[in-house]
């Protein structure tokens, strides 16, 4: 069956089960765009190619499927770089297809020529330069296999214009990827499992560090059974939030730089850490030289390169988390860690009364109020997509996630501008989900042009802008470490409600706590996108905070209020 290269691109995508792609056209990808009209593909026209990559990423994180982004050569391709790096750092499976100048012009500084495979080499799991039509189907098929298998990640397929224009035989069966010539057998030995079980069954103060790998492995139920049987408390990383229900009695809350104080203390006192699909990021460990010195460590990860990378572990078990836990379960003894769990409860100390949301109403609107009320109003059931900064951390503290894939956030690269486009991807992947963006006034402005994409696609996404008039997280560092010299952090913002209206969407502005719930409810009742500009306290601080590189237990805590008012209102 003869096909042009352009047709083969779509034929291959359809056979991979792709129904939606996010993209932006241009000269070098025009043959592909022309052919697209004949295939059952929904193309979402973005306003910037960075947006397309974040949308593909949000689509992948919300659904577990591979997200697809398309762009032209040169500036189209280079605009994708931030989104690709974001997906790489958080192991998100996306495939990016870019047009390239004609194969004979490569290397001649042709119009809109960029060596995008060279540029993206260190930020893709793999990439391809395809110069012949008959290479397209094998490259795309392999790209999908690589993106979703093992530790997922982004793959880029760069296809020259002449490869799109010429014809060849299309044979999907023949395009099946060859198995790798050599793959070392890294499966743990029976003795490794036994040693791990000995440590687990005899530990008195264990903690499970619940990472993103739990979600990627689909191991939520097993982790829960494991924790319940052995009676071990669980703390998620930022990207592990949702892997374990927040309301579960064994859930402790997030660890790390802006994690809960008692969690970081518990980690420092633990005698065993069980790291499930997490990579001991520096935001998690603080100073590695003083990190969890009392604890033996068992690390389960699908990527052997993660073992002993940041933290030395006693036992490393390489493999898919679900498969490894299945091996461990039969030998796992029923545990009773009541004394340890009671001790961690004591470590909470006066945390509740230090909490801003439990303090007497000062008439100020705090971000904590907004997110806490949003959690209430949505019954904790929304898919929340955050941007990067203070609001991102408050989201983890005040929105409790019960289900996997309900918090979508850029952790490793910390990419401002991620939230709005990633939410578009999440909504396209899960049209029935209630999708909320929680973004800062700074990050929102980086990609807010995608409001036009929302309007054109008639999408229903609710947007909460936590507007503090500052690049808040950087201002906080300046407050603590640069004597409040606020260099380049105050923001002069537009009227966000009017911006929304200019795109034909609804806009609201909230300045008082009393109006939060009613405005959220009103937005939820509206069928269509609403942007709510929450004008919050400007110089608010995320507590606790482990200064970068400091010991995990050396947290900066919120000053204890005087007099302490115990409202008990932790609901
Ligand atoms: C402003 C800011 C502040 C932050 N503060 C914090 C903080 O306080 N606390 C915090 O936790 N994070 C924080 N982060 C996020 C942090 O930078 C990391 O992104 C995060 O800790 C990584 O979590 P992870 O290791 O679970 O996920 P990833 O980085 O996605 O790593 C997942 C791991 O799982 C493995 N894996 C994948 N699939 C499988 C499988 N099937 N089976 C087994 N293993 C698998 C991978 O190989 C990888 O090692 C912050 C980020 C920002 C931007
Ligand atoms: C693309 C990008 N540029 C710069 C930064 C550094 N940075 C991290 S948080 C932050 C401030 C974010 O401000 P805003 O979006 O208003 O959120 P807030 O912290 O105020 O909640 C900055 C500039 C970044 N993470 N990403
Ligand atoms: Mg801000």
Coordinates of C-alpha atoms and ligand atoms in Angstrom, one line a residue:
X1 CA 0.0 0.0 0.0
X2 CA 1.6 3.3 -1.2
X3 CA 1.5 6.3 1.1
X4 CA 3.3 9.6 1.2
X5 CA 5.5 10.2 4.3
X6 CA 3.0 12.8 5.4
X7 CA 0.2 10.2 5.3
X8 CA 2.4 7.7 7.1
X9 CA 2.8 10.1 10.0
X10 CA -0.9 10.1 10.7
X11 CA -1.5 6.5 9.8
X12 CA 1.1 5.6 12.4
X13 CA -0.3 7.9 15.0
X14 CA -3.8 6.5 14.5
X15 CA -2.5 3.0 14.8
X16 CA -0.8 4.0 18.1
X17 CA -4.2 4.9 19.3
X18 CA -3.7 8.7 19.2
X19 CA -6.9 10.7 18.9
X20 CA -5.7 14.2 19.9
X21 CA -2.6 16.2 19.1
X22 CA -1.5 19.7 20.1
X23 CA 0.4 21.7 17.5
X24 CA 1.2 24.7 15.4
X25 CA 1.9 24.6 11.7
X26 CA 4.7 26.1 9.5
X27 CA 6.5 25.5 6.2
X28 CA 8.6 22.4 7.0
X29 CA 5.6 20.5 8.5
X30 CA 3.0 21.7 6.0
X31 CA 2.8 18.4 4.0
X32 CA 1.9 16.7 7.3
X33 CA -0.7 19.3 8.1
X34 CA -2.3 18.9 4.7
X35 CA -2.5 15.1 5.1
X36 CA -3.9 15.4 8.6
X37 CA -7.3 16.5 7.3
X38 CA -8.0 12.9 6.0
X39 CA -7.4 11.2 9.4
X40 CA -9.6 10.9 12.5
X41 CA -7.4 13.1 14.6
X42 CA -8.5 16.1 16.7
X43 CA -5.8 18.8 16.3
X44 CA -5.8 21.5 19.0
X45 CA -4.2 24.7 17.6
X46 CA -2.1 26.2 20.4
X47 CA -0.8 29.8 20.6
X48 CA 2.9 28.9 21.3
X49 CA 4.7 25.6 20.8
X50 CA 5.8 25.5 24.5
X51 CA 2.1 25.3 25.2
X52 CA 1.8 22.3 22.8
X53 CA 4.4 20.3 24.8
X54 CA 2.9 21.2 28.2
X55 CA -0.5 20.1 26.8
X56 CA 0.9 16.8 25.6
X57 CA 2.5 16.4 29.0
X58 CA -0.7 17.3 30.9
X59 CA -2.6 14.9 28.7
X60 CA -0.1 12.1 29.6
X61 CA -0.1 12.8 33.3
X62 CA -3.9 12.9 33.5
X63 CA -4.5 9.8 31.4
X64 CA -1.3 7.7 31.6
X65 CA -1.4 7.7 27.7
X66 CA 1.3 9.1 25.5
X67 CA 0.7 12.8 24.6
X68 CA 1.6 14.2 21.2
X69 CA 2.8 17.6 20.1
X70 CA 3.6 18.8 16.6
X71 CA 5.6 21.8 15.4
X72 CA 7.5 23.1 12.4
X73 CA 11.3 23.4 12.1
X74 CA 13.5 26.1 13.5
X75 CA 11.6 28.4 15.9
X76 CA 8.7 26.0 16.1
X77 CA 11.0 23.2 17.3
X78 CA 13.1 25.4 19.6
X79 CA 9.9 26.7 21.3
X80 CA 9.3 23.2 22.4
X81 CA 12.5 22.9 24.3
X82 CA 11.2 24.0 27.8
X83 CA 8.2 21.6 27.5
X84 CA 10.4 18.7 26.5
X85 CA 12.8 19.3 29.4
X86 CA 9.8 19.6 31.8
X87 CA 8.6 16.2 30.6
X88 CA 12.1 14.7 30.9
X89 CA 12.7 15.8 34.5
X90 CA 9.3 14.4 35.6
X91 CA 9.4 11.2 33.4
X92 CA 6.3 12.1 31.4
X93 CA 5.7 10.2 28.2
X94 CA 5.3 12.5 25.2
X95 CA 6.2 12.2 21.5
X96 CA 7.1 15.5 19.7
X97 CA 7.0 15.5 15.9
X98 CA 8.8 18.3 14.2
X99 CA 9.2 19.2 10.5
X100 CA 12.8 19.7 9.3
X101 CA 14.2 21.4 6.2
X102 CA 14.7 19.2 3.1
X103 CA 17.4 16.5 3.6
X104 CA 19.6 18.0 0.9
X105 CA 19.6 21.4 2.6
X106 CA 20.6 20.1 6.1
X107 CA 23.8 21.8 7.3
X108 CA 23.4 24.7 4.9
X109 CA 21.8 27.1 7.4
X110 CA 18.7 26.9 5.3
X111 CA 15.6 29.0 6.2
X112 CA 14.3 27.9 9.6
X113 CA 16.9 25.2 10.0
X114 CA 17.9 24.1 13.5
X115 CA 19.6 21.0 14.6
X116 CA 16.8 20.1 16.9
X117 CA 18.0 16.5 17.5
X118 CA 21.3 18.1 18.6
X119 CA 19.6 20.6 20.8
X120 CA 17.3 18.1 22.5
X121 CA 19.8 15.3 22.8
X122 CA 20.2 15.8 26.6
X123 CA 16.5 16.4 27.3
X124 CA 14.9 13.6 25.5
X125 CA 14.9 9.9 26.3
X126 CA 15.7 9.4 22.6
X127 CA 15.3 11.3 19.4
X128 CA 15.4 10.7 15.6
X129 CA 16.2 12.6 12.5
X130 CA 14.2 10.9 9.7
X131 CA 15.2 11.7 6.1
X132 CA 13.3 9.0 4.2
X133 CA 9.6 8.2 4.0
X134 CA 10.1 4.5 4.6
X135 CA 11.8 5.4 7.9
X136 CA 8.8 7.3 9.3
X137 CA 6.6 4.4 10.5
X138 CA 9.5 2.5 12.3
X139 CA 10.7 5.7 13.9
X140 CA 7.2 6.6 15.2
X141 CA 6.4 3.1 16.4
X142 CA 9.7 2.9 18.3
X143 CA 9.2 6.4 19.6
X144 CA 6.0 5.4 21.3
X145 CA 7.5 2.2 22.7
X146 CA 10.4 4.2 24.2
X147 CA 8.2 7.0 25.5
X148 CA 6.0 4.7 27.5
X149 CA 8.2 1.7 28.5
X150 CA 10.5 1.4 31.5
X151 CA 11.0 4.9 33.0
X152 CA 8.8 7.0 30.7
X153 CA 10.0 10.1 29.0
X154 CA 9.9 12.4 26.0
X155 CA 10.9 11.3 22.5
X156 CA 11.3 13.7 19.5
X157 CA 10.9 12.6 15.8
X158 CA 12.3 15.2 13.4
X159 CA 11.1 14.5 9.8
X160 CA 12.5 16.3 6.8
X161 CA 10.1 17.9 4.4
X162 CA 11.1 15.7 1.4
X163 CA 10.5 12.6 3.6
X164 CA 7.0 13.8 4.1
X165 CA 6.5 14.5 0.4
X166 CA 7.9 11.3 -1.2
X167 CA 5.9 8.0 -1.3
X168 CA 6.8 4.5 -0.3
X169 CA 5.2 1.2 0.7
X170 CA 3.5 1.4 4.1
X171 CA 3.9 -1.8 6.1
X172 CA 3.0 -1.3 9.8
X173 CA 3.8 -4.9 10.7
X174 CA 7.3 -4.6 9.4
X175 CA 7.8 -1.4 11.4
X176 CA 7.7 -3.3 14.7
X177 CA 10.7 -2.2 16.8
X178 CA 13.5 -4.7 17.2
X179 CA 14.2 -5.8 20.8
X180 CA 17.4 -4.3 22.1
X181 CA 20.5 -6.4 21.2
X182 CA 21.7 -6.5 24.8
X183 CA 19.7 -5.9 28.0
X184 CA 21.4 -6.8 31.2
X185 CA 19.3 -8.8 33.7
X186 CA 19.0 -6.4 36.6
X187 CA 16.2 -8.3 38.3
X188 CA 16.8 -8.6 42.1
X189 CA 18.0 -12.0 43.4
X190 CA 15.9 -13.9 45.9
X191 CA 18.4 -13.1 48.5
X192 CA 17.9 -9.3 47.9
X193 CA 14.2 -9.8 48.5
X194 CA 14.9 -11.7 51.7
X195 CA 17.3 -9.1 53.0
X196 CA 14.8 -6.4 52.3
X197 CA 12.1 -8.3 54.1
X198 CA 14.3 -8.9 57.1
X199 CA 14.9 -5.1 57.4
X200 CA 11.2 -4.3 56.9
X201 CA 9.8 -6.9 59.3
X202 CA 12.2 -6.0 62.1
X203 CA 12.0 -2.2 61.7
X204 CA 10.6 -0.2 64.6
X205 CA 10.4 3.2 63.0
X206 CA 9.9 2.8 59.3
X207 CA 8.5 5.3 56.8
X208 CA 7.4 4.7 53.2
X209 CA 8.5 7.5 50.8
X210 CA 5.8 7.4 48.2
X211 CA 7.1 8.7 44.8
X212 CA 5.8 9.4 41.3
X213 CA 6.8 5.8 40.3
X214 CA 3.8 4.5 42.2
X215 CA 1.5 6.3 39.8
X216 CA 3.5 5.3 36.8
X217 CA 3.5 1.7 37.9
X218 CA -0.2 1.7 38.8
X219 CA 0.8 0.3 42.2
X220 CA -1.6 2.4 44.4
X221 CA -3.6 -0.6 45.7
X222 CA -0.5 -2.6 46.4
X223 CA 1.2 0.2 48.3
X224 CA -1.9 0.7 50.4
X225 CA -2.1 -3.1 51.2
X226 CA 1.6 -3.1 52.0
X227 CA 1.4 0.0 54.3
X228 CA -1.7 -1.4 56.1
X229 CA -0.4 -4.9 56.6
X230 CA 2.9 -3.7 58.0
X231 CA 1.3 -0.6 59.7
X232 CA 3.9 1.8 58.2
X233 CA 3.2 5.5 57.8
X234 CA 3.5 7.0 54.3
X235 CA 4.8 10.3 53.1
X236 CA 4.5 11.4 49.4
X237 CA 6.9 13.4 47.4
X238 CA 5.4 16.4 45.5
X239 CA 4.9 14.1 42.5
X240 CA 3.8 11.2 44.6
X241 CA 0.8 13.1 45.9
X242 CA -2.4 11.1 45.1
X243 CA -0.5 7.8 45.1
X244 CA -1.8 7.3 48.7
X245 CA -5.2 8.7 49.9
X246 CA -4.6 11.9 51.9
X247 CA -7.4 10.9 54.3
X248 CA -5.8 7.5 55.1
X249 CA -4.8 7.3 58.8
X250 CA -1.3 6.3 57.7
X251 CA -0.8 9.3 55.5
X252 CA 1.6 11.8 57.0
X253 CA 1.7 14.5 54.3
X254 CA 4.4 15.7 52.0
X255 CA 8.1 15.5 52.9
X256 CA 10.9 17.9 51.9
X257 CA 11.8 21.6 51.6
X258 CA 8.2 22.7 52.1
X259 CA 6.9 19.4 53.5
X260 CA 5.3 19.0 56.9
X261 CA 7.6 19.6 59.8
X262 CA 6.7 16.4 61.6
X263 CA 7.3 14.4 58.4
X264 CA 10.9 15.7 58.1
X265 CA 11.5 15.1 61.8
X266 CA 10.1 11.5 61.4
X267 CA 12.4 10.9 58.5
X268 CA 15.4 12.0 60.5
X269 CA 14.4 9.7 63.4
X270 CA 13.3 6.7 61.2
X271 CA 15.2 3.5 61.4
X272 CA 14.1 2.4 57.9
X273 CA 13.2 4.3 54.8
X274 CA 11.3 2.5 52.1
X275 CA 11.7 4.5 48.9
X276 CA 9.0 3.5 46.4
X277 CA 9.6 5.0 42.9
X278 CA 11.2 8.2 44.1
X279 CA 14.6 9.6 43.3
X280 CA 15.8 11.5 46.5
X281 CA 15.6 14.9 44.8
X282 CA 17.5 17.7 46.6
X283 CA 14.2 19.3 47.5
X284 CA 13.4 16.0 49.4
X285 CA 16.7 15.4 51.2
X286 CA 18.2 18.7 52.1
X287 CA 21.8 18.2 53.0
X288 CA 22.5 14.6 52.0
X289 CA 25.4 14.3 54.5
X290 CA 22.9 14.5 57.4
X291 CA 19.9 12.9 55.7
X292 CA 18.2 10.1 57.7
X293 CA 21.4 9.0 59.3
X294 CA 19.6 6.6 61.6
X295 CA 17.8 4.8 58.8
X296 CA 18.6 1.8 56.7
X297 CA 17.3 2.3 53.2
X298 CA 15.5 0.1 50.7
X299 CA 15.1 1.7 47.3
X300 CA 12.8 0.3 44.6
X301 CA 13.1 1.9 41.2
X302 CA 12.8 0.9 37.6
X303 CA 15.9 2.9 36.7
X304 CA 19.1 1.3 38.0
X305 CA 20.8 4.7 37.5
X306 CA 18.8 6.1 40.4
X307 CA 20.1 3.6 43.0
X308 CA 22.9 5.2 45.1
X309 CA 22.8 8.3 42.9
X310 CA 21.9 10.9 45.6
X311 CA 21.6 8.8 48.7
X312 CA 23.5 5.5 49.5
X313 CA 21.0 2.7 50.1
X314 CA 21.4 -0.6 51.9
X315 CA 19.3 -2.5 49.4
X316 CA 18.3 -1.5 45.8
X317 CA 15.7 -3.5 44.1
X318 CA 15.5 -2.7 40.3
X319 CA 12.2 -3.2 38.6
X320 CA 8.6 -2.1 38.1
X321 CA 7.3 -1.2 41.6
X322 CA 4.2 -3.3 41.3
X323 CA 6.1 -6.4 40.3
X324 CA 8.7 -5.9 43.1
X325 CA 6.0 -5.4 45.7
X326 CA 4.2 -8.5 44.5
X327 CA 7.4 -10.4 45.2
X328 CA 7.7 -8.9 48.7
X329 CA 4.1 -9.2 49.8
X330 CA 4.0 -12.9 50.7
X331 CA 6.9 -12.4 53.1
X332 CA 5.6 -9.2 54.7
X333 CA 4.7 -9.7 58.3
X334 CA 1.6 -8.1 59.8
X335 CA 3.0 -5.2 61.9
X336 CA 2.0 -3.0 64.8
X337 CA 3.8 0.3 64.8
X338 CA 1.4 2.0 67.1
X339 CA 4.2 3.4 69.4
X340 CA 6.0 5.0 66.4
X341 CA 2.9 6.4 64.9
X342 CA 1.9 7.9 68.3
X343 CA 5.4 9.4 68.5
X344 CA 5.0 11.0 65.1
X345 CA 1.6 12.4 66.3
X346 CA 3.5 14.0 69.1
X347 CA 6.0 15.5 66.7
X348 CA 3.1 17.5 65.2
X349 CA 3.2 19.5 68.4
X350 CA 1.7 23.0 67.9
X351 CA 1.7 22.7 64.1
X352 CA -2.1 23.0 64.0
X353 CA -2.1 26.3 65.9
X354 CA 0.7 27.7 63.8
X355 CA -1.4 27.0 60.7
X356 CA -2.5 30.3 59.1
X357 CA -5.9 28.9 58.3
X358 CA -6.6 28.2 62.0
X359 CA -5.6 31.7 63.1
X360 CA -8.2 34.4 64.0
X361 CA -9.7 36.2 61.0
X362 CA -7.5 39.3 60.5
X363 CA -9.5 40.5 57.5
X364 CA -6.8 39.5 55.1
X365 CA -7.3 37.0 52.3
X366 CA -4.5 34.4 52.5
X367 CA -3.7 31.9 49.7
X368 CA -4.2 29.1 52.3
X369 CA -7.9 30.2 52.7
X370 CA -8.4 30.1 48.9
X371 CA -7.0 26.7 48.4
X372 CA -8.6 25.2 51.5
X373 CA -12.0 26.6 50.4
X374 CA -11.4 25.3 46.9
X375 CA -10.7 21.9 48.3
X376 CA -13.9 22.0 50.3
X377 CA -16.0 23.3 47.4
X378 CA -14.8 20.7 45.0
X379 CA -15.0 17.8 47.6
X380 CA -11.4 17.2 46.9
X381 CA -12.4 15.7 43.7
X382 CA -11.0 18.0 41.1
X383 CA -7.9 17.5 38.9
X384 CA -5.7 20.4 40.0
X385 CA -3.0 21.6 37.7
X386 CA -0.6 24.0 39.4
X387 CA 2.1 26.4 38.2
X388 CA 5.4 26.9 40.1
X389 CA 5.9 29.0 43.2
X390 CA 4.4 29.6 46.6
X391 CA 0.9 28.8 45.4
X392 CA 2.2 25.4 44.3
X393 CA 3.4 24.6 47.8
X394 CA 0.2 25.9 49.4
X395 CA -1.7 23.6 47.1
X396 CA 0.1 20.6 48.5
X397 CA -0.6 21.8 52.0
X398 CA -4.3 22.7 51.8
X399 CA -5.8 20.6 48.9
X400 CA -6.0 17.0 49.9
X401 CA -5.8 14.5 47.1
X402 CA -7.5 11.1 47.5
X403 CA -7.0 9.7 44.0
X404 CA -4.0 9.3 41.6
X405 CA -3.4 11.8 38.8
X406 CA -5.4 14.5 40.5
X407 CA -2.4 16.8 41.1
X408 CA -0.5 17.7 38.0
X409 CA 2.5 19.9 38.6
X410 CA 6.1 20.5 37.3
X411 CA 8.4 19.2 40.0
X412 CA 11.9 18.6 38.6
X413 CA 12.3 21.5 36.2
X414 CA 9.8 23.7 38.1
X415 CA 8.6 25.3 34.9
X416 CA 6.6 28.5 35.3
X417 CA 3.9 28.7 32.7
X418 CA 3.2 25.0 32.9
X419 CA -0.3 25.1 34.5
X420 CA -2.6 26.6 31.9
X421 CA -1.5 24.6 28.9
X422 CA -1.0 21.4 31.0
X423 CA -4.6 21.8 32.2
X424 CA -5.8 22.0 28.6
X425 CA -4.1 18.7 28.0
X426 CA -5.7 17.2 31.1
X427 CA -9.1 18.4 30.1
X428 CA -8.8 17.0 26.5
X429 CA -7.6 13.7 28.0
X430 CA -10.4 13.6 30.7
X431 CA -13.3 15.7 29.4
X432 CA -15.6 14.6 32.3
X433 CA -13.1 15.7 35.0
X434 CA -13.5 19.0 36.8
X435 CA -10.1 20.7 36.0
X436 CA -8.8 23.6 38.1
X437 CA -5.7 25.6 37.4
X438 CA -4.0 27.1 40.4
X439 CA -1.4 29.5 39.1
X440 CA 0.6 32.5 40.4
X441 CA 0.2 35.9 38.8
X442 CA 3.7 35.6 37.4
X443 CA 3.6 32.2 35.9
X444 CA 0.1 32.7 34.5
X445 CA 1.4 35.5 32.4
X446 CA 4.0 33.3 30.8
X447 CA 1.5 31.2 28.9
X448 CA -1.8 33.0 29.3
X449 CA -2.1 33.4 25.5
X450 CA -3.4 29.8 25.7
X451 CA -6.7 31.3 26.9
X452 CA -7.3 31.7 23.2
X453 CA -6.9 28.0 22.7
X454 CA -9.4 27.4 25.4
X455 CA -11.9 29.7 23.7
X456 CA -11.3 28.2 20.3
X457 CA -11.8 24.7 21.6
X458 CA -14.7 25.7 23.8
X459 CA -13.1 24.0 26.8
X460 CA -14.4 24.2 30.4
X461 CA -11.5 24.9 32.7
X462 CA -11.6 26.8 35.9
X463 CA -8.6 29.1 36.7
X464 CA -7.7 30.3 40.2
X465 CA -4.9 33.0 40.0
X466 CA -3.3 33.4 43.4
X467 CA -2.4 37.0 42.8
X468 CA 0.0 38.3 45.4
X469 CA 1.6 41.0 43.2
X470 CA 5.0 39.4 43.4
X471 CA 7.1 36.6 42.1
X472 CA 6.3 35.3 45.5
X473 CA 8.6 32.3 45.9
X474 CA 11.6 34.4 44.8
X475 CA 10.4 37.3 47.1
X476 CA 10.4 34.8 50.0
X477 CA 14.0 33.9 49.3
X478 CA 14.9 37.6 49.2
X479 CA 13.0 38.0 52.5
X480 CA 15.0 35.3 54.2
X481 CA 18.4 35.4 52.5
X482 CA 18.8 38.8 50.9
X483 CA 17.6 41.2 53.6
X484 CA 14.3 41.9 52.0
X485 CA 15.9 43.6 49.0
X486 CA 13.1 42.9 46.5
X487 CA 15.1 43.0 43.2
X488 CA 12.8 42.4 40.2
X489 CA 10.1 40.6 42.1
X490 CA 7.2 43.1 42.4
X491 CA 4.7 42.7 39.5
X492 CA 2.5 45.2 37.8
X493 CA -0.3 43.0 36.7
X494 CA -3.2 43.4 34.2
X495 CA -6.8 43.1 35.3
X496 CA -7.0 39.3 34.9
X497 CA -10.8 39.2 34.9
X498 CA -10.8 41.7 31.9
X499 CA -8.2 39.6 30.1
X500 CA -10.5 36.6 30.4
X501 CA -13.4 38.6 29.1
X502 CA -11.3 39.8 26.2
X503 CA -11.1 36.2 25.1
X504 CA -14.8 35.7 25.5
X505 CA -14.4 33.9 28.8
X506 CA -15.8 34.8 32.2
X507 CA -13.7 36.7 34.7
X508 CA -14.1 37.4 38.4
X509 CA -12.1 39.2 41.1
X510 CA -12.1 38.2 44.8
X511 CA -10.6 40.3 47.5
X512 CA -12.3 38.9 50.7
X513 CA -12.4 35.5 52.3
X514 CA -16.2 35.6 52.6
X515 CA -16.5 35.7 48.8
X516 CA -14.2 32.7 48.0
X517 CA -16.7 29.8 48.3
X518 CA -19.6 31.6 46.6
X519 CA -17.3 32.6 43.7
X520 CA -15.9 29.1 43.3
X521 CA -19.4 27.7 43.4
X522 CA -20.6 30.2 40.8
X523 CA -17.7 29.2 38.6
X524 CA -18.4 25.5 39.0
X525 CA -22.1 26.1 38.0
X526 CA -21.0 27.9 34.8
X527 CA -20.5 25.7 31.8
X528 CA -17.4 27.2 30.4
X529 CA -14.1 28.6 31.5
X530 CA -14.0 31.1 34.4
X531 CA -10.8 32.9 35.5
X532 CA -10.9 34.0 39.1
X533 CA -8.3 36.6 40.2
X534 CA -7.8 36.1 44.0
X535 CA -6.1 39.2 45.4
X536 CA -4.3 37.6 48.3
X537 CA -2.0 38.9 51.0
X538 CA 1.2 40.1 49.2
X539 CA 4.0 39.3 51.6
X540 CA 2.9 35.8 52.8
X541 CA 5.4 33.1 53.4
X542 CA 5.4 29.3 52.8
X543 CA 6.3 27.6 56.1
X544 CA 8.0 25.4 57.0
X545 CA 11.0 25.8 54.8
X546 CA 14.3 23.9 54.7
X547 CA 16.8 26.4 53.3
X548 CA 18.5 24.9 50.2
X549 CA 21.2 22.6 51.2
X550 CA 20.4 22.8 55.0
X551 CA 19.8 19.8 57.2
X552 CA 16.3 18.4 56.8
X553 CA 15.5 19.0 60.4
X554 CA 16.7 22.6 60.3
X555 CA 13.4 24.1 59.1
X556 CA 12.4 27.7 59.3
X557 CA 9.0 27.5 61.1
X558 CA 6.2 29.9 61.2
X559 CA 6.5 31.9 64.4
X560 CA 4.1 30.6 67.0
X561 CA 1.2 33.0 67.3
X562 CA 0.5 34.7 70.7
X563 CA -1.9 34.2 72.1
X564 CA -2.4 30.7 70.7
X565 CA -6.0 30.2 69.6
X566 CA -6.9 26.6 69.2
X567 CA -10.0 26.6 66.9
X568 CA -9.7 22.8 66.1
X569 CA -11.0 23.8 62.7
X570 CA -8.9 21.4 60.7
X571 CA -11.8 20.6 58.4
Ligands
LIG1 C1 9.2 25.3 44.1 C2 9.3 23.8 44.3 C3 9.4 23.2 45.5 C4 9.5 21.9 45.7 N1 9.5 21.4 47.0 C5 9.4 20.0 47.2 C6 9.2 19.5 48.5 O1 9.1 20.2 49.5 N2 9.0 18.1 48.6 C7 9.0 17.3 47.5 O2 8.8 16.1 47.6 N3 9.3 17.8 46.3 C8 9.4 19.1 46.1 N4 9.6 19.6 44.8 C9 9.6 18.7 43.7 C10 11.0 18.1 43.5 O3 11.9 19.0 42.9 C11 10.9 16.7 42.7 O4 10.3 17.0 41.5 C12 10.1 15.6 43.4 O5 10.6 15.5 44.7 C13 10.3 14.3 42.6 O6 9.4 13.4 43.1 P1 9.6 11.8 42.7 O7 11.0 11.5 43.0 O8 8.5 11.1 43.4 O9 9.3 11.8 41.2 P2 10.2 11.7 39.8 O10 11.2 12.8 39.8 O11 9.2 11.7 38.7 O12 10.9 10.3 40.0 C14 10.2 9.2 39.9 C15 11.1 8.0 40.1 O13 10.2 6.8 39.9 C16 10.9 5.9 39.1 N5 9.9 5.1 38.4 C17 9.2 5.4 37.3 N6 8.4 4.4 36.9 C18 8.6 3.4 37.8 C19 8.0 2.1 38.0 N7 7.1 1.7 37.1 N8 8.4 1.4 39.0 C20 9.3 1.8 39.9 N9 9.9 3.1 39.8 C21 9.5 3.8 38.7 C22 11.8 6.7 38.2 O14 12.9 6.0 37.7 C23 12.2 7.8 39.2 O15 13.4 7.5 39.9 C24 9.6 21.0 44.6 C25 9.5 21.6 43.3 C26 9.4 22.9 43.1 C27 9.3 23.5 41.8
LIG2 C1 10.4 29.7 33.6 C2 10.8 30.0 35.0 N1 11.5 31.2 35.3 C3 11.9 31.5 36.5 C4 11.6 30.6 37.5 C5 12.1 30.9 39.0 N2 10.9 31.1 39.9 C6 10.5 30.1 40.7 S1 9.1 30.5 41.5 C7 9.1 32.0 40.9 C8 8.0 33.0 41.2 C9 6.7 32.6 40.8 O1 5.8 33.7 40.9 P1 4.3 33.6 40.7 O2 4.0 32.8 39.5 O3 3.6 34.9 40.9 O4 3.9 32.6 41.9 P2 4.0 32.8 43.5 O5 5.3 32.3 44.0 O6 3.8 34.3 43.7 O7 2.9 32.0 44.1 C10 10.2 32.2 40.0 C11 10.4 33.5 39.2 C12 11.0 29.4 37.2 N3 10.7 28.5 38.2 N4 10.5 29.2 36.0
LIG3 MG1 2.8 35.7 42.6

